Amino acid sequence: MLCLWRRLVFCLLSFTTCIKAVEIPLEVEQLPTIIEVTKGIQVAFPVGEDFTIKCKAKGNPTPEYHWTKNGHPYDPLADHNVRTTKDSGSFTIHNDGNILSFNGTYRCYATNKLGTAISEETTFLIPGDPRFPKEVIPPVVLEEGDPLVLSCDPPPGIPPVNVVWMMQDLRQIPLSKRVSVGLDGKLYFAHVVHMDSKIDYFCVAVYSRIRHMSQRMPVKLSIHNSDAIKNRAPNILTTQGGMDKPIVVLKGEVLQLECIAEGLPTPTNEWRKEGEESIKYRAIVEGHGTLLKIKDITKDDEGVYVCESKNAMGSAEQRFHVLVEEPPRWEKELKSSLQSVGSEVILNCSAAGTPEPEIQWQRNGIPMKRETLPHNHKMIGGILFIHSLQLSDSAVYQCEASNKHGTILTSANIDVLDIVPLIFTEENTTYTAVWGQNISLFCNNFAFPVADVTWYHGRKIVQPKGGQYIIDSNGTLHIVTLEAEDAGLYTCEVSNTKGTSSIKAHLILREPTKGYVSPENPWVRRWHSITLTCHVQCDPHLCSSVRMAWLKDGQELRKNDPRIQVNSNHLSISDVNWEDGGNYSCITSTLLDSMETQSHLTVRDVPMPPNNIQLLEKQERSVVLSWTPGDSHNSPISEFIIQFIKTIDETGEWEEVARIPGNETSVHVHLIPNCNYQFRVIAVNGIGNSPPSLVSENYRTPPAAPDSNPHTVFVEANRPDEMTVRWEPMNFQEQNGPGFEYKVSWRLQGVETDWHHKKVKRPQFTIKNTPAFVPYDIRVQAVNNIGLGPDPEIHTVHSGEDTPDAAPANVSVNLINHMIANVTWSEITQDRIRGHLSGYKIIYWKVKSLHDGKTHHSERHTLSFTGHRSSGIIPIVHPYCEYQVSVTAYNTQGDGPESIPVTFQTPEGVPEQPQFLRIVSSDPESFTLSWAPPKRTNGILSSYILQHQISMYLLLAGILRSFLGALPHRTINVGLSNRSTEKIH
């Protein structure tokens, strides 16, 4: 016996090892187990829907049902107003408005040959119709200052019952420290005042659980004025509590302590708990101090609470002794178990509660008594120990714990079994799957004692390895990621100490279905079209069963959309819009497998325009422009184009200011003064430019003095007495403000120190009455109403040119030879040039011939020599003549005066040839020549030289051969004695 109790203690300490929780298949005989039941308190209305009380159990053999009502047998089948439910113990009460007889507490019993299961009790309440009686309540007559309590006494009904006091005009009575409604439903007046009279008071009882209310007949209150109103100390009117009458509250509920006192002046209440300095922070005081609440009360809240009611006349005290109790609750519940013959089991049933619950054991719904226990059963309070279990010990054991606050029930099925393994899976089952799939080969079995399951592939034992082969507790063989060699015959063998059972199964494998969608993850521009194609490869045995479907984002494609067309394995979308973007799945299904392949379609377009265009940090010469990017439309924004309209008075055109990287959302823009600015932003992505954003607010920069002056200044000096200064005009962006002009300043360089000034609007100004070709300092400055531009650059220019006013001096001629002469002179000074010297000209002409002395009016010849020089070479045209030469300087305006002519004579030159030569007579021995003098003798002619030579002329051949022999020629000098003929022999 000592050993037995040691074993009992050991099992209690290691309780979970003593119980085998095994689910018994319904194919095996087993005790009944209630699986569905109506619990607790059920409220039905006299007029309303039918009401069902449920009770359903499982078991083998199928359980039979019977009921008790208020502890006595109850047969639903014998009640004509009740309808039973097939295959369960549930029954439905037909609500014909007369069902009060069904009030009571019901319990269901489910029984088969092995035992009986019982349910928890179900309380069925059919409330009546709580109504106040028709009565006449006499008026209440009081004097001012008297206390008053008006009773309500609501009719009995299902709680909770709330009482509301109202006046005849259906308004609630205003509550205050003087007027309170108690938990008992009474209306309390600490003292009445005259204004309380002439009102009909009535109470309304509200039964919230049954959705009902009832109104009591009104009472009239009359208050008479009194000249002898006396103050009095408080007197507590409510009767809740007292040290001899403890207040019992169930754990977890709300404690409500009420303290309503009468007195004059109106008393006020103070609450405390004995032994504590102050009321817990969880305590709530309501009702103008008359009600103390503590929610979710615990054992720590037990004790004595004191309400002290005070006024100027004294005080009164009410004490409340609070006890916290608890209905039964399980600390340990019974657990069903499966046991083998000869084993032992411990049932531990432990409950807590206040008062301490009493434990009652039952077997198959029949109370167990210690004196009648079977020999192998031992009962010690909440522990039931059964050893040497036999098949006859199979039963449903119930443990019931109860105290004055309720009863709870727990049950355990103790099934004692000793059977050969049973296999419920059909023999020779054929499984067909595809490679790569997972499959489960079933071998559903049951055996007790517990059996071992072994699987064979052919004759080879299947060994669980690497997670590919898994045998679970039900005997099912799970094969993960099937391979070709997994096909074939399988055997499941189940063995225990009582015997062995087995089944066979066949596994056939097919090739998996494969495929892909093309194009892979394409993108398409909005409003364009695209076609997706689903390519499929399948096992020949499965191709005939192929079914194909298209999904978008896991949902069916929109029907009745003419833009979307499915043709065999092609999906075409025209006029693509944003909603068409997403994951498109091609689902290909066969009898054995399915394949899903996806392609993500991205719809792109130019970005949405930026928004929230703002001008920040507004400065005189700059502003920060910020914006919020719009939707990129699935193509990243690469940059932003910043544009502005810049105007002074008129409408301008949009100009590009900058291009900003796509990851930035602001830009610092430099501005010019005196301009109106409006900005807009354009986003750019790989598709193109967005529409422009909305235009920003208008921003006008303040005017300022010009920042610059005209850049290019030039002078036109076409006349000797004036010069025109011109410059490139400055555009409006450079003017910086109103009243823009140009300030032209000039002075004679080196002569004048003060400037002459003139303001003009046009980009030119003519300075008159200037000396010819003298240096001037010129400057042009920008001016507006705000001020002057920066100091301008000084330009040195010359006034207009004039012809030179002096002739070169010291002109001389030096004959180099009879063909050329060198003319020299002294250059004129720069001030006499009156311009830019272009060069010098030599003018020469023939005056007369020295041969005959005749004067000639010959043509003047001119040779020009550019640049600064003091000499020049002239050709001698006519020898032996008298020439004159002069020199003049010239510039762009023309020639200056010529120098005084210098005369020089040219030397004699070679005379020209005679004008003619001819034979005037001849004879065999001689001939006579005749010639004319040269037209220009170029000097003094001194003689003629005659030359001849032998010729082959036929006429002279013989004569010359005879007289001259072999001489080649002969020369004869002829004096110039005015002869023009000569006879030659």
mmCIF file of C-alpha atoms in Angstrom, residues 40-53 69-70 74 79 81-82 91 93-106 122-130 156-159 209-210:
data_model
loop_
_atom_site.group_PDB
_atom_site.id
_atom_site.type_symbol
_atom_site.label_atom_id
_atom_site.label_comp_id
_atom_site.label_asym_id
_atom_site.label_seq_id
_atom_site.Cartn_x
_atom_site.Cartn_y
_atom_site.Cartn_z
ATOM 1 C CA GLY A 40 -25.643 28.800 -18.721
ATOM 2 C CA ILE A 41 -28.845 30.791 -18.327
ATOM 3 C CA GLN A 42 -30.955 31.196 -21.435
ATOM 4 C CA VAL A 43 -33.758 33.766 -21.479
ATOM 5 C CA ALA A 44 -36.722 33.353 -23.797
ATOM 6 C CA PHE A 45 -39.582 35.768 -24.301
ATOM 7 C CA PRO A 46 -43.193 34.693 -24.045
ATOM 8 C CA VAL A 47 -43.797 35.982 -27.541
ATOM 9 C CA GLY A 48 -40.953 35.549 -29.970
ATOM 10 C CA GLU A 49 -38.891 32.992 -31.796
ATOM 11 C CA ASP A 50 -38.681 29.292 -31.093
ATOM 12 C CA PHE A 51 -35.927 28.340 -28.676
ATOM 13 C CA THR A 52 -33.439 25.460 -29.056
ATOM 14 C CA ILE A 53 -31.549 23.668 -26.281
ATOM 15 C CA LYS A 69 -35.454 18.844 -15.752
ATOM 16 C CA ASN A 70 -35.041 20.201 -12.264
ATOM 17 C CA TYR A 74 -37.754 14.717 -18.867
ATOM 18 C CA ASP A 79 -44.076 16.902 -25.211
ATOM 19 C CA ASN A 81 -44.852 21.437 -28.103
ATOM 20 C CA VAL A 82 -41.262 20.234 -28.563
ATOM 21 C CA PHE A 91 -34.769 19.861 -28.984
ATOM 22 C CA ILE A 93 -39.458 24.547 -27.924
ATOM 23 C CA HIS A 94 -42.165 25.961 -30.119
ATOM 24 C CA ASN A 95 -43.003 29.402 -28.799
ATOM 25 C CA ASP A 96 -46.764 29.717 -29.046
ATOM 26 C CA GLY A 97 -46.869 32.345 -26.335
ATOM 27 C CA ASN A 98 -47.568 29.831 -23.590
ATOM 28 C CA ILE A 99 -44.178 28.393 -22.642
ATOM 29 C CA LEU A 100 -43.948 29.308 -18.960
ATOM 30 C CA SER A 101 -44.094 25.621 -18.141
ATOM 31 C CA PHE A 102 -40.648 25.159 -19.701
ATOM 32 C CA ASN A 103 -38.975 27.244 -16.973
ATOM 33 C CA GLY A 104 -36.364 25.085 -15.260
ATOM 34 C CA THR A 105 -32.856 23.607 -15.196
ATOM 35 C CA TYR A 106 -32.017 20.989 -17.837
ATOM 36 C CA THR A 122 -28.755 24.753 -18.636
ATOM 37 C CA THR A 123 -31.231 27.116 -16.993
ATOM 38 C CA PHE A 124 -34.144 28.103 -19.192
ATOM 39 C CA LEU A 125 -35.952 31.270 -18.044
ATOM 40 C CA ILE A 126 -39.229 32.457 -19.446
ATOM 41 C CA PRO A 127 -39.817 35.815 -17.838
ATOM 42 C CA GLY A 128 -43.284 36.984 -17.036
ATOM 43 C CA ASP A 129 -44.640 40.416 -17.798
ATOM 44 C CA PRO A 130 -43.608 42.509 -14.775
ATOM 45 C CA PRO A 156 -40.058 40.995 -9.702
ATOM 46 C CA GLY A 157 -38.250 40.314 -12.980
ATOM 47 C CA ILE A 158 -34.991 39.081 -14.444
ATOM 48 C CA PRO A 159 -32.220 41.375 -13.290
ATOM 49 C CA ARG A 209 -32.305 41.890 -20.342
ATOM 50 C CA ILE A 210 -35.882 41.282 -21.463
#
